[in-house]
Every structure is written in structure tokens, then in C-alpha cells.
GROMACS .gro file of C-alpha atoms in nm:
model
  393
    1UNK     CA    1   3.951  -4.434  -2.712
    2UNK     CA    2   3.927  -4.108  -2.766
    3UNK     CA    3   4.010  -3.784  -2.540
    4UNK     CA    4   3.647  -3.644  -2.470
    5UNK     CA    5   3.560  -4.035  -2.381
    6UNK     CA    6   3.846  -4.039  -2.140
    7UNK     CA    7   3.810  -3.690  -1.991
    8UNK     CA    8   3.415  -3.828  -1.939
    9UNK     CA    9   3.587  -4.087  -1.749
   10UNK     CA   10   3.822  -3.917  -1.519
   11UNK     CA   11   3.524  -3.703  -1.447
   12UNK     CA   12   3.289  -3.970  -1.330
   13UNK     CA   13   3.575  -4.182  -1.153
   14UNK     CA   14   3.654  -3.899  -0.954
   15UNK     CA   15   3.344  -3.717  -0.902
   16UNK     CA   16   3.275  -4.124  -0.753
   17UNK     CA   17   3.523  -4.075  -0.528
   18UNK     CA   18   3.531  -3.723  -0.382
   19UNK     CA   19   3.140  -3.812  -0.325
   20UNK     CA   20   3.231  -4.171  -0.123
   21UNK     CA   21   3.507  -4.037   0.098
   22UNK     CA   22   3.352  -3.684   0.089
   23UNK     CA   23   3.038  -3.845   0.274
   24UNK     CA   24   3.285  -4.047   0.517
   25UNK     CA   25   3.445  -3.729   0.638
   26UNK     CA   26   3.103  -3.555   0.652
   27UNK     CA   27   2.933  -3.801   0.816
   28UNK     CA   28   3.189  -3.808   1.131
   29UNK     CA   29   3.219  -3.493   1.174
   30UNK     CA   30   2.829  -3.509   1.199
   31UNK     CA   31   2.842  -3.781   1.447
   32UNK     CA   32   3.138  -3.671   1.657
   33UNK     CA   33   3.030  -3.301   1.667
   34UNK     CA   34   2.674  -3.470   1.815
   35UNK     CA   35   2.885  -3.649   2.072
   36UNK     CA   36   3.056  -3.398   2.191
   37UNK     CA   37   2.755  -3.190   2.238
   38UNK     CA   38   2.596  -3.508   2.377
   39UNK     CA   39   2.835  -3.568   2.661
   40UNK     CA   40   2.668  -3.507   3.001
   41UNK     CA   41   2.888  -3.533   3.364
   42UNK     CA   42   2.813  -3.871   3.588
   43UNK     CA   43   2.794  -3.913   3.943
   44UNK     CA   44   3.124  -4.188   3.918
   45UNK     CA   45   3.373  -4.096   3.639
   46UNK     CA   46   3.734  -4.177   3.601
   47UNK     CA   47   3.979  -3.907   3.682
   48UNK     CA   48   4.005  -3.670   3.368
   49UNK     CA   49   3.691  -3.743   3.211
   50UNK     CA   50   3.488  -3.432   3.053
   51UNK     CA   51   3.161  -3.622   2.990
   52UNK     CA   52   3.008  -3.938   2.917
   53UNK     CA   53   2.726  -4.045   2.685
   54UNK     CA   54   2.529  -4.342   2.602
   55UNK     CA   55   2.391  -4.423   2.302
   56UNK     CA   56   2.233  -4.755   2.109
   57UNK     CA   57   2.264  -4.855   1.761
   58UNK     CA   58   2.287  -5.138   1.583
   59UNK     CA   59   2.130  -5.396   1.779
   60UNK     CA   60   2.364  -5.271   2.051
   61UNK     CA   61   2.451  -5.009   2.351
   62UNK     CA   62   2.765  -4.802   2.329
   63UNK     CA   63   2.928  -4.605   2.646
   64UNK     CA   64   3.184  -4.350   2.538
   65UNK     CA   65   3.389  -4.154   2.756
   66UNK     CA   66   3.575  -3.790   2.677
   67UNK     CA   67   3.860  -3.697   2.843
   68UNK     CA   68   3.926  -3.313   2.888
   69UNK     CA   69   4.307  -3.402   2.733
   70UNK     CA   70   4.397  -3.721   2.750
   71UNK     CA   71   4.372  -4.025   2.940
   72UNK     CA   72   4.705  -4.176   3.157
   73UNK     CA   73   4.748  -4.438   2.896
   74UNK     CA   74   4.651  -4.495   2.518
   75UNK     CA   75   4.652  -4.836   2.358
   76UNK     CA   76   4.812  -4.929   2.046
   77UNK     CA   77   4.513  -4.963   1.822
   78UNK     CA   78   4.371  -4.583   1.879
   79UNK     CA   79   4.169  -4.523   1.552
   80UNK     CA   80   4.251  -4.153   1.368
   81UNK     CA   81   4.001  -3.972   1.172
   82UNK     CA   82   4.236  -3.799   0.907
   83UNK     CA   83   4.217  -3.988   0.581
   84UNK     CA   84   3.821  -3.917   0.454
   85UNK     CA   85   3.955  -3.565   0.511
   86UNK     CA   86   4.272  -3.553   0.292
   87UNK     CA   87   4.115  -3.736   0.041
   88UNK     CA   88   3.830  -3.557   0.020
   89UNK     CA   89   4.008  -3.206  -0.034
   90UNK     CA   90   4.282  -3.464  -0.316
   91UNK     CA   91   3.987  -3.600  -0.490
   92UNK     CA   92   3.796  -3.251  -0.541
   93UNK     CA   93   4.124  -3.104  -0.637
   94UNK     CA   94   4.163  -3.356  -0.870
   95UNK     CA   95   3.811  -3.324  -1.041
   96UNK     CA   96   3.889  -2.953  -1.014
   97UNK     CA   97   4.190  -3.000  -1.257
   98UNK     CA   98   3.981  -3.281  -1.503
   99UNK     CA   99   3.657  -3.039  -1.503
  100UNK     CA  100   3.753  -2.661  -1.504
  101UNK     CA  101   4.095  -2.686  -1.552
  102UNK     CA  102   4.137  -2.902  -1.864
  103UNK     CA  103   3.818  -2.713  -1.984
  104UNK     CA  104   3.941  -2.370  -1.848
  105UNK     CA  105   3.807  -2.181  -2.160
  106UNK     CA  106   3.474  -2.282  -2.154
  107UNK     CA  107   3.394  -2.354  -1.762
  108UNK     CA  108   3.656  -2.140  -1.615
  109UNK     CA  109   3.672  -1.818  -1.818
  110UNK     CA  110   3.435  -1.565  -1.935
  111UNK     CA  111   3.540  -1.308  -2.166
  112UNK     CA  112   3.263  -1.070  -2.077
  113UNK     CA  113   3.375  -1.089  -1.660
  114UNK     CA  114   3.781  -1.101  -1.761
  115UNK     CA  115   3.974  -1.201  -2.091
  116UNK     CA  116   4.200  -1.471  -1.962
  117UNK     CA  117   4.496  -1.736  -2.093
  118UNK     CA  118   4.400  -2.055  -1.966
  119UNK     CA  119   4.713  -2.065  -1.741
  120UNK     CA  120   4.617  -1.773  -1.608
  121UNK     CA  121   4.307  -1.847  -1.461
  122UNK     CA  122   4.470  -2.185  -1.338
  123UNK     CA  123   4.739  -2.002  -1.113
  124UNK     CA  124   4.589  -1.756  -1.010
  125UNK     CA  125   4.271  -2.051  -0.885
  126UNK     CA  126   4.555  -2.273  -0.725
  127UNK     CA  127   4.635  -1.933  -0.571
  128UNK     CA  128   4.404  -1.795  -0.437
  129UNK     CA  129   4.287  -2.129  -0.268
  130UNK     CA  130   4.586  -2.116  -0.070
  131UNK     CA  131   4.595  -1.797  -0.008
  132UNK     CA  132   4.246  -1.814   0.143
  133UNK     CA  133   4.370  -2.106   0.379
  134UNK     CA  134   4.673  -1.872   0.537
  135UNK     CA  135   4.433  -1.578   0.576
  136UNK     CA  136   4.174  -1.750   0.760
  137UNK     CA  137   4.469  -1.975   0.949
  138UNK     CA  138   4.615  -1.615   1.054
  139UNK     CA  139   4.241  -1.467   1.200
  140UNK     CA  140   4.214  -1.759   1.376
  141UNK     CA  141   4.513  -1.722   1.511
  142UNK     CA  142   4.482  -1.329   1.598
  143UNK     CA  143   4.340  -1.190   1.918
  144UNK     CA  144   4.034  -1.275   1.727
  145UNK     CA  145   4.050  -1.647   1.763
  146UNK     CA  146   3.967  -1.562   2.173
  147UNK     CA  147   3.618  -1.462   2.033
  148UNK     CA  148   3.421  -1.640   1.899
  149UNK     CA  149   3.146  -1.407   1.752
  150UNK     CA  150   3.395  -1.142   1.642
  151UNK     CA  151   3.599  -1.429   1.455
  152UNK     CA  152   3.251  -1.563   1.304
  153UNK     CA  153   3.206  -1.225   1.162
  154UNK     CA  154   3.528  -1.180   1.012
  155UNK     CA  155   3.514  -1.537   0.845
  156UNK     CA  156   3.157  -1.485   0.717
  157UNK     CA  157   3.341  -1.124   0.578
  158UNK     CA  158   3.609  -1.354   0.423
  159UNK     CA  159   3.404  -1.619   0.234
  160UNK     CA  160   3.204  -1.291   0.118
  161UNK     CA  161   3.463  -1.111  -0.021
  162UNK     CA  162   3.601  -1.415  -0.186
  163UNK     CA  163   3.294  -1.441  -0.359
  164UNK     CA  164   3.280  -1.104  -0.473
  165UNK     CA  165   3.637  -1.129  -0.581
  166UNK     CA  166   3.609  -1.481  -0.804
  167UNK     CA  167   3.282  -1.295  -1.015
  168UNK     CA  168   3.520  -1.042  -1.084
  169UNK     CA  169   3.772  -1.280  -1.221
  170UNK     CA  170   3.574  -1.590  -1.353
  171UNK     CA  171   3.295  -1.726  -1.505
  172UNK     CA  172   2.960  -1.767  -1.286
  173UNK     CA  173   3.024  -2.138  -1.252
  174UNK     CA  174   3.402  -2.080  -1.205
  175UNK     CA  175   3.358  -1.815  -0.893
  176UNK     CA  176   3.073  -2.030  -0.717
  177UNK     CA  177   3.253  -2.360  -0.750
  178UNK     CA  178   3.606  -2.154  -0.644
  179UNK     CA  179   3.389  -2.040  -0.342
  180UNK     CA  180   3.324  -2.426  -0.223
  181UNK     CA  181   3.682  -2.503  -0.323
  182UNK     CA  182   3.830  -2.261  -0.071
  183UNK     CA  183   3.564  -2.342   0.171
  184UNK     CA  184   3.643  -2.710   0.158
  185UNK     CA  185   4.051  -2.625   0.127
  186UNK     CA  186   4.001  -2.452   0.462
  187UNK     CA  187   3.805  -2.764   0.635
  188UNK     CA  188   4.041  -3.014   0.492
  189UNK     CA  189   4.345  -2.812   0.614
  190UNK     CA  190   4.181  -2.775   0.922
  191UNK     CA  191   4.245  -3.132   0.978
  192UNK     CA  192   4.619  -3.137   0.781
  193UNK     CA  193   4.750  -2.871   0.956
  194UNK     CA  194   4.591  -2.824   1.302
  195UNK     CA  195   4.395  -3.112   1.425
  196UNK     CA  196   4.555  -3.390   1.355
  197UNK     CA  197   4.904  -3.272   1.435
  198UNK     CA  198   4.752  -3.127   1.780
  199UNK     CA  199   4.639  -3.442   1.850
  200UNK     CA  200   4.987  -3.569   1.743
  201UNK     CA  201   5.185  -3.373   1.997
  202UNK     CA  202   4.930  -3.443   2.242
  203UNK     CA  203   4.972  -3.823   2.214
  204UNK     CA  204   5.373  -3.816   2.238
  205UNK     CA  205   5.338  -3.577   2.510
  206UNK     CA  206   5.144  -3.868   2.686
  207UNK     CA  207   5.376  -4.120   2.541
  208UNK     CA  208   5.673  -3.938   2.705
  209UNK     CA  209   5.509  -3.945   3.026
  210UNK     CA  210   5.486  -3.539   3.000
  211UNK     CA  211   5.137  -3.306   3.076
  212UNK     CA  212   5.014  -3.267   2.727
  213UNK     CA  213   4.937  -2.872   2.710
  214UNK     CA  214   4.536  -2.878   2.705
  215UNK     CA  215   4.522  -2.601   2.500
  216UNK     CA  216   4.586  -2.766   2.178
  217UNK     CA  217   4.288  -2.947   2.250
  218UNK     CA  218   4.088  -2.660   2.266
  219UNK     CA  219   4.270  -2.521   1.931
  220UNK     CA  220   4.176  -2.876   1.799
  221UNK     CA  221   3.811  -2.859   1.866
  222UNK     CA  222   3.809  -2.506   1.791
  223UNK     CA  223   3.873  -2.617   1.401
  224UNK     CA  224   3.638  -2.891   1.435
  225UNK     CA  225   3.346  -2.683   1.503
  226UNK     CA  226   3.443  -2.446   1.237
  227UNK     CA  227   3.410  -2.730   0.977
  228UNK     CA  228   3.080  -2.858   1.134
  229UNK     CA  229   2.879  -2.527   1.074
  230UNK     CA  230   3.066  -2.513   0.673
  231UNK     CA  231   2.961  -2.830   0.562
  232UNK     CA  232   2.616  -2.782   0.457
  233UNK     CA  233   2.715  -2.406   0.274
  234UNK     CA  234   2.983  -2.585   0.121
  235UNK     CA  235   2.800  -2.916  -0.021
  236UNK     CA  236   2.542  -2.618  -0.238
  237UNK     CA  237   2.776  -2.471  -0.353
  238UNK     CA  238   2.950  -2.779  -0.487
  239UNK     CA  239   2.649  -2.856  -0.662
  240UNK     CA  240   2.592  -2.537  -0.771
  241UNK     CA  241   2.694  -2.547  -1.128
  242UNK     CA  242   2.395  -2.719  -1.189
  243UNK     CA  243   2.197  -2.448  -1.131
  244UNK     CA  244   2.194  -2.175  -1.361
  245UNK     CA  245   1.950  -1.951  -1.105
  246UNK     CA  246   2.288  -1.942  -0.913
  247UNK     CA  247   2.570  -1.909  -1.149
  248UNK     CA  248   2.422  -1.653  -1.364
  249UNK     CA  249   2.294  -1.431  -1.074
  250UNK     CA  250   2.460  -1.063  -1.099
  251UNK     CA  251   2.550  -1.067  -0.741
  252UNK     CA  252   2.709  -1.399  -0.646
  253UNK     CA  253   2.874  -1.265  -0.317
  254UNK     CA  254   2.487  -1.230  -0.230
  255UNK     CA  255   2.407  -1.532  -0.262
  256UNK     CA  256   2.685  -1.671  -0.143
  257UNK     CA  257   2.587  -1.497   0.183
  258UNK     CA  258   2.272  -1.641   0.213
  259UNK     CA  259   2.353  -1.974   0.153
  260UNK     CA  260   2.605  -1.962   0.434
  261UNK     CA  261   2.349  -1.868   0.680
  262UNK     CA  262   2.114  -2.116   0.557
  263UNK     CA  263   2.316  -2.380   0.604
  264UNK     CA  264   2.472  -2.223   0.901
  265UNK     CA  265   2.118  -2.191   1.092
  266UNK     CA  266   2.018  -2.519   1.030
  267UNK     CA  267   2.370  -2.643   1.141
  268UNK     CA  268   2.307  -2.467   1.446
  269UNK     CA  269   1.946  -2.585   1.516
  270UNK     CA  270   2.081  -2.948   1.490
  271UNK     CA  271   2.370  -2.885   1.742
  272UNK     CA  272   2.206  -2.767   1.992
  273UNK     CA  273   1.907  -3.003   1.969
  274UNK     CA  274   2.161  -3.283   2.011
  275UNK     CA  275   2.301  -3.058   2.289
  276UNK     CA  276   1.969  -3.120   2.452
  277UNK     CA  277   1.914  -2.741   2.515
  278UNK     CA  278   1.583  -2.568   2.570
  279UNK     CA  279   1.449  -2.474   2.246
  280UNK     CA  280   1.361  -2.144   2.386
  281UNK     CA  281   1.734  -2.083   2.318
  282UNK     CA  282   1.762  -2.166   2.000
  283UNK     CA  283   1.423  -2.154   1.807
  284UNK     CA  284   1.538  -1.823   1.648
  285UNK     CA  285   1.764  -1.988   1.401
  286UNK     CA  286   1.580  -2.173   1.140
  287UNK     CA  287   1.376  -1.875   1.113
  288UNK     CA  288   1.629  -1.693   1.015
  289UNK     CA  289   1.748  -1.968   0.798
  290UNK     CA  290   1.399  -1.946   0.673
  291UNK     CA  291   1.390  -1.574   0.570
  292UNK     CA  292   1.757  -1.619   0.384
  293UNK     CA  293   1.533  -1.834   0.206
  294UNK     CA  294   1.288  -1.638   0.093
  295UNK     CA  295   1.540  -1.348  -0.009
  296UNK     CA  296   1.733  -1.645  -0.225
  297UNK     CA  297   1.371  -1.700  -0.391
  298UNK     CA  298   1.329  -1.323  -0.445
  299UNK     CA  299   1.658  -1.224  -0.559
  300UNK     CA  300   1.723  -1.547  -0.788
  301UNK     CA  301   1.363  -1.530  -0.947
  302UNK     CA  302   1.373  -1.509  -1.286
  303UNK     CA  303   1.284  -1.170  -1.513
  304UNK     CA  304   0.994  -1.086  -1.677
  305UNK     CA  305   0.993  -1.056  -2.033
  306UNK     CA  306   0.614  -1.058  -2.124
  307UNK     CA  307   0.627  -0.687  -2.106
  308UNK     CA  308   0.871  -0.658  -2.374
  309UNK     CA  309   0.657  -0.699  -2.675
  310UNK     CA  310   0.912  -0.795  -2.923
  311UNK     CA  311   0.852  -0.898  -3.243
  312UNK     CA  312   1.098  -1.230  -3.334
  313UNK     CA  313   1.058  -1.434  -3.646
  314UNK     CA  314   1.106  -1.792  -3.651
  315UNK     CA  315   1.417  -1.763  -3.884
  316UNK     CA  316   1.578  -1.504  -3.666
  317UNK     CA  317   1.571  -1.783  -3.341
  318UNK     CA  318   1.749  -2.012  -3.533
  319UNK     CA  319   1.961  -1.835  -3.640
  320UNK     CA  320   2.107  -1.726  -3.273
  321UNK     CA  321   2.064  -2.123  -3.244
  322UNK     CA  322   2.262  -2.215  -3.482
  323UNK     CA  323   2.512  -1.940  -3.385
  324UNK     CA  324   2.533  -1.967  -3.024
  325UNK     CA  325   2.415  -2.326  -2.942
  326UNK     CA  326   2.463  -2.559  -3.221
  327UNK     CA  327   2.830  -2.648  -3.175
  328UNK     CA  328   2.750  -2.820  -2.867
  329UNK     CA  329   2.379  -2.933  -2.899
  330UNK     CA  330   2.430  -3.068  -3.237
  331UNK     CA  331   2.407  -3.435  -3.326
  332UNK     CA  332   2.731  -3.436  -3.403
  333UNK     CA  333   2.906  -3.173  -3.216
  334UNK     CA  334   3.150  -2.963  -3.386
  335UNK     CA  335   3.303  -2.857  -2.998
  336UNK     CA  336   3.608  -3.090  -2.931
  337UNK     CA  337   3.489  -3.123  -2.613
  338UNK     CA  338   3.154  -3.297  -2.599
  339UNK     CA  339   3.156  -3.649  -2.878
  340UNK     CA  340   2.751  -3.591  -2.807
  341UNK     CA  341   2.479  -3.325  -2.756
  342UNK     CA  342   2.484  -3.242  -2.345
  343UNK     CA  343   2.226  -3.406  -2.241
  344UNK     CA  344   2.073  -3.558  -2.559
  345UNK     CA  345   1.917  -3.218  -2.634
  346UNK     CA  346   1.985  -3.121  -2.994
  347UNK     CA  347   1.879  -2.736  -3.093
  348UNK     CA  348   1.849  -2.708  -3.455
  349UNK     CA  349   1.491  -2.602  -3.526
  350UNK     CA  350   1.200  -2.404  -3.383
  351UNK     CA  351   1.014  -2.804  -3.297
  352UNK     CA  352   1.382  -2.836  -3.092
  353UNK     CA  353   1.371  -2.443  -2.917
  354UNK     CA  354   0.990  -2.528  -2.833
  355UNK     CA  355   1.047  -2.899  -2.639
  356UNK     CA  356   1.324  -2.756  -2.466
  357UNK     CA  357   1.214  -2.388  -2.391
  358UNK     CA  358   1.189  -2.402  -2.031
  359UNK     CA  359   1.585  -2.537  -2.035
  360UNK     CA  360   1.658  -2.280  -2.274
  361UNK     CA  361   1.519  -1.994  -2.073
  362UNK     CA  362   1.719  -2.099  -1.766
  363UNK     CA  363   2.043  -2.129  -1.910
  364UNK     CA  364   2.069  -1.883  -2.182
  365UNK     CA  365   1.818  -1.645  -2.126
  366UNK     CA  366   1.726  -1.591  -1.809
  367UNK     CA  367   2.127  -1.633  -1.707
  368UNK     CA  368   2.443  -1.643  -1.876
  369UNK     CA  369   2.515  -1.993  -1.814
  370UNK     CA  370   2.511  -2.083  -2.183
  371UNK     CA  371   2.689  -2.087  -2.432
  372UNK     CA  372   2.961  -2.201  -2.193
  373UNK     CA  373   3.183  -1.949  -2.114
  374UNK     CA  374   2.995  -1.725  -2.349
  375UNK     CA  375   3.289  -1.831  -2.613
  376UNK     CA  376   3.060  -1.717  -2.902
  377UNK     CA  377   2.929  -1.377  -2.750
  378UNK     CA  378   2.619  -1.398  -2.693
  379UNK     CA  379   2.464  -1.042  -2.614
  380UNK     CA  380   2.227  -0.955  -2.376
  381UNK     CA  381   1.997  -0.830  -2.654
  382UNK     CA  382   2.037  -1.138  -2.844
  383UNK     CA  383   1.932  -1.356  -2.434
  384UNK     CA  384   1.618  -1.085  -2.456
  385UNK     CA  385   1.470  -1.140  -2.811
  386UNK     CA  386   1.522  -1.544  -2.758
  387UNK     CA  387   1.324  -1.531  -2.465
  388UNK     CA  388   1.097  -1.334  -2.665
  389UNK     CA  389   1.050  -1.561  -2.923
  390UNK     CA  390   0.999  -1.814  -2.687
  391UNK     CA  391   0.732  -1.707  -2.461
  392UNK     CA  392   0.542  -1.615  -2.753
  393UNK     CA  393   0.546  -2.005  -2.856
   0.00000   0.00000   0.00000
């Protein structure tokens, strides 16, 4: 067995996971988020109760009750919602480490953004993650915390800058996928740090026969919500280095903004529709989610080069092939990292260039996303006169 075979491994075994218990965590806070905003107040409820709702699935009718902190008395078998969170953040951590970290030279670093040691970029990514986490934990603890839009604005301002700050430091796929890490570090520690231990001292204040304070409730939900409107922004931009169109964009922080109030509008549209409210409150935001949309077609649309009229003989292509692209897309690789061609897709000859233009103008000419990392220095004169030679076959 060798190490690129076992490295593929890792990679799929774990990507497996973070995407099973990643879709568990997801998928409650979905569910309870709709519940909560589902409750409604009864003409008979037990003393304490919030809300009730009633709901059918499964062949069968459910009746759940929410108390504002806690009922009198908790049974033995109360079910916590903790561990699709913490393994979520362990598993992405983990592919983190087998995909960008072990691979920091090509995934991690670009040369052209910062010339980086490996173990550089890897502390100062383990970092910053952190860091993030205490910096939002301390706004949301501020005076700010008390309000909700001001501390929505200064979060949005976070993420943002975060952006801005990772395509100053890594590669295009590094900064966006360090942009869902911290995102998704925040959520999970959300949960490790705040919500579940809330709900800890809340259920030993009960146990001890003492008034739990209600306000880490409110804390508690507080979170919650938070990680109910970042889970769509942060599932693109986990995908994201798929997508050249995104990685290689100029202004990342840009996009990053728009694709947190995409998925931020939509979130909200679907809470309050399962709040029941009157649309007329609420019909505004996928609209707006709607023109982020549109700017993320404008501003990620590809250049034109038709107007650039170069000349570019068939030799000359190749020969930037065989430079820039053949230790990877080779049929036998000469890159320690891949044992085969990415994809299948060997670039050797003009016939090769021609069945795979379209790929080849999204990731090395109309972005940067190829060669990885840019380890071979690919100009931007050399991106122009490929896509030259290309459109002209």
C-alpha cells in the first residue's frame, strides 16, 4: 500500500463521516429551530410551559411541550443533542489535516499570495480558527450581544474580514475553505462551550431543587439561532473548492459576503414561514437573496478573451502543458501526490487541450486554480495566450 493510496483513503473515510454526522447536526438544528418557531400558547397548559405544538409524521401525531426554563422534574432518560455537533467540527478538522495540511504546499500555499513553510501556514490556520472563536465569543458577550441587529452586523464584519485576511495569506482554495472552517469552529463551539454546558447548569440547578437562572436559556438559544442562519453559508463554502469561479475570484471577501446573505435570506424566509408569520413581513428577503445572486453571476463571470487576438502556435500550448500541467495530468504522474491523472484527464497534446478545453479554461485560465498552488509559476500572460489558443480551436 502505498502513501498517495492511503492518504486517498483517509480522505474519503473522513470526508464519509464529517458528511453523515455533519447532516445529523444540520438536520436538528433545522427541525428544532422550526419547533421553536412553531410553538403557539394553548388555552390549558401546565405551569411553565412557553408553547406547545403539534405535529404528524410517520404514520403518527406528536405533542411537544416547551418550557420557558425548565420543568419541576426531569426523568432519567432526557436525550442531549451534543455529539453530531462535536463530531462534526472533529471530523472536518480531521479532513482539514489529511487534505490541506498533509498537502499544505500545493492546496494550502500560494507563492504568488505569500511564500510560506508548510508549518507555517499550519499554525498560523489552527490559529486563527481559534482565534476567530474567542473574538466572536467576546462580541457576543459585549453590550452588543443585547442587540441583536448591531451584533448581526459586527459578525457579518467578522466573517468578512476573515475572508479578506485568509486571501492575503493563502491560496484561493485555502482562504475559502479557512472561511467555512472558522464558520463551522464557531457553530460547533457554540454547542461545546455555551449550550450544552448552559443546559448543564440548568439541569443540576433543577436537580438541586434550586431556580435555574432563565437567562442561560436565553444565552443558549441565543447561540442556537446564530448557527441556524450559518449553516447554509457555511455548507458552500465547504464545497467550494470545487469551484474554480470561487477560489480564483480576486476578491474572495466579496464573495464571501454574498454568499452569507444568500444563504442567510433564505434561512430567514424558511424561519419565519414555519413561524407562521404574514408573508407581508418577510417577502423582502429572498429578493434580496435573489439580487446577491445576480451580483455572484456578474462578478464571478468569466473574462473575455476573444478580443485579444493573439497569435499561439500549437507547439507553444504544449509546451505550457507540458510545463505547467503534465506532472499531475500525466498517465503516470511524476507529482508524489496523485498515483493517477485527477480525474482521468491526461494533457499531453493539442487532441487532449481540445476535449478538455472548457475544464482547462476554468481552472487555469480563467482562474488560478491550477497548477495547484501555482508550484510551477504559471504567469498571467502564460493563463492569457492558453486561453488564446484555445478559443481559437
Amino acid at each position: 500500500m502505498t502513501a498517495a493510496f492511503a492518504m486517498d483513503w483517509l480522505n474519503l473515510l473522513f470526508r464519509w463521516a464529517h458528511l453523515i454526522v455533519g447532516v445529523g447536526w444540520i438536520g436538528t438544528s433545522f427541525y428544532f429551530i422550526a419547533l421553536d418557531l412553531s410553538l403557539r400558547k394553548r388555552a390549558q397548559m401546565k405551569p411553565g410551559v412557553l408553547g406547545t405544538a403539534w405535529e404528524v409524521h410517520g404514520g403518527g401525531f406528536y405533542h411537544v411541550e416547551k418550557y420557558m426554563v425548565a420543568p419541576k422534574e426531569l426523568p432519567s432518560d432526557l436525550i442531549w443533542y451534543r455529539w453530531e455537533a462535536y463530531l462534526t467540527w472533529v471530523t472536518g478538522f480531521a479532513l482539514l489535516v489529511v487534505q490541506y495540511y498533509f498537502n499544505a504546499s500545493a492546496y494550502l500555499i500560494d507563492p504568488a499570495v505569500m511564500r510560506l513553510h508548510p508549518s507555517e501556514a499550519i499554525v498560523f490556520s489552527v490559529f486563527s480558527l481559534f482565534a476567530g472563536w474567542f473574538i466572536y465569543d467576546m462580541l457576543c458577550r459585549s453590550p452588543l450581544g443585547r442587540h441583536t441587529p448591531a451584533l448581526a452586523a459586527a459578525l457579518f464584519v467578522l466573517v468578512i474580514g476573515a475572508a479578506w485576511g485568509f486571501s492575503q495569506i493563502f491560496s484561493g482554495r485555502g482562504a475559502l475553505i479557512h472561511v467555512g472552517a472558522l464558520v463551522g469552529t464557531i457553530m460547533a463551539f457554540n454547542v461545546f462551550r455555551v449550550i450544552i454546558p448552559n443546559q448543564k447548569k440548568i439541569t443540576a440547578a433543577l436537580m438541586a431543587g434550586d431556580a435555574p437562572d432563565p437567562q442561560l436559556g436565553q444565552i443558549g438559544k441565543q447561540r442556537s439561532v446564530h448557527n441556524n442562519y450559518l449553516t447554509l453559508p457555511v455548507l458552500l463554502l465547504m464545497v467550494s473548492n470545487h469551484y474554480p469561479m470561487l477560489t480564483g475570484h480576486p476578491q474572495l471577501w466579496l464573495i464571501v459576503a454574498l454568499i452569507l446573505v444568500i444563504g442567510g435570506m433564505v434561512r430567514h424566509f424558511i424561519n419565519r414561514h414555519d413561524a407562521q408569520d404574514s408573508i407581508a413581513d418577510y417577502w423582502w428577503s429572498l429578493p434580496a437573496a435573489g439580487v446577491a445572486l445576480i451580483a455572484a453571476l456578474i462578478y464571478t463571470a468569466p473574462r473575455d478573451l476573444s478580443a485579444g487576438g493573439l497569435a499561439v502556435a500549437d507547439a507553444e500550448a504544449v509546451a505550457m502543458v507540458q510545463t505547467h500541467c503534465a506532472a499531475c495530468h500525466a498517465p503516470t504522474p511524476s507529482d508524489p501526490a496523485f498515483e493517477e491523472p485527477p480525474k482521468g484527464i491526461i494533457l499531453q497534446t493539442t487532441a487532449d487541450l481540445t476535449r478538455y478545453k472548457e475544464l482547462v479554461l476554468a481552472q487555469a485560465v480563467h482562474s488560478n486554480a491550477m497548477p495547484l498552488g501555482n508550484m510551477t509559476g504559471m504567469t498571467a500572460q502564460e493563463r492569457e495566450r492558453l486561453g488564446s489558443w484555445l478559443l481559437s480551436h
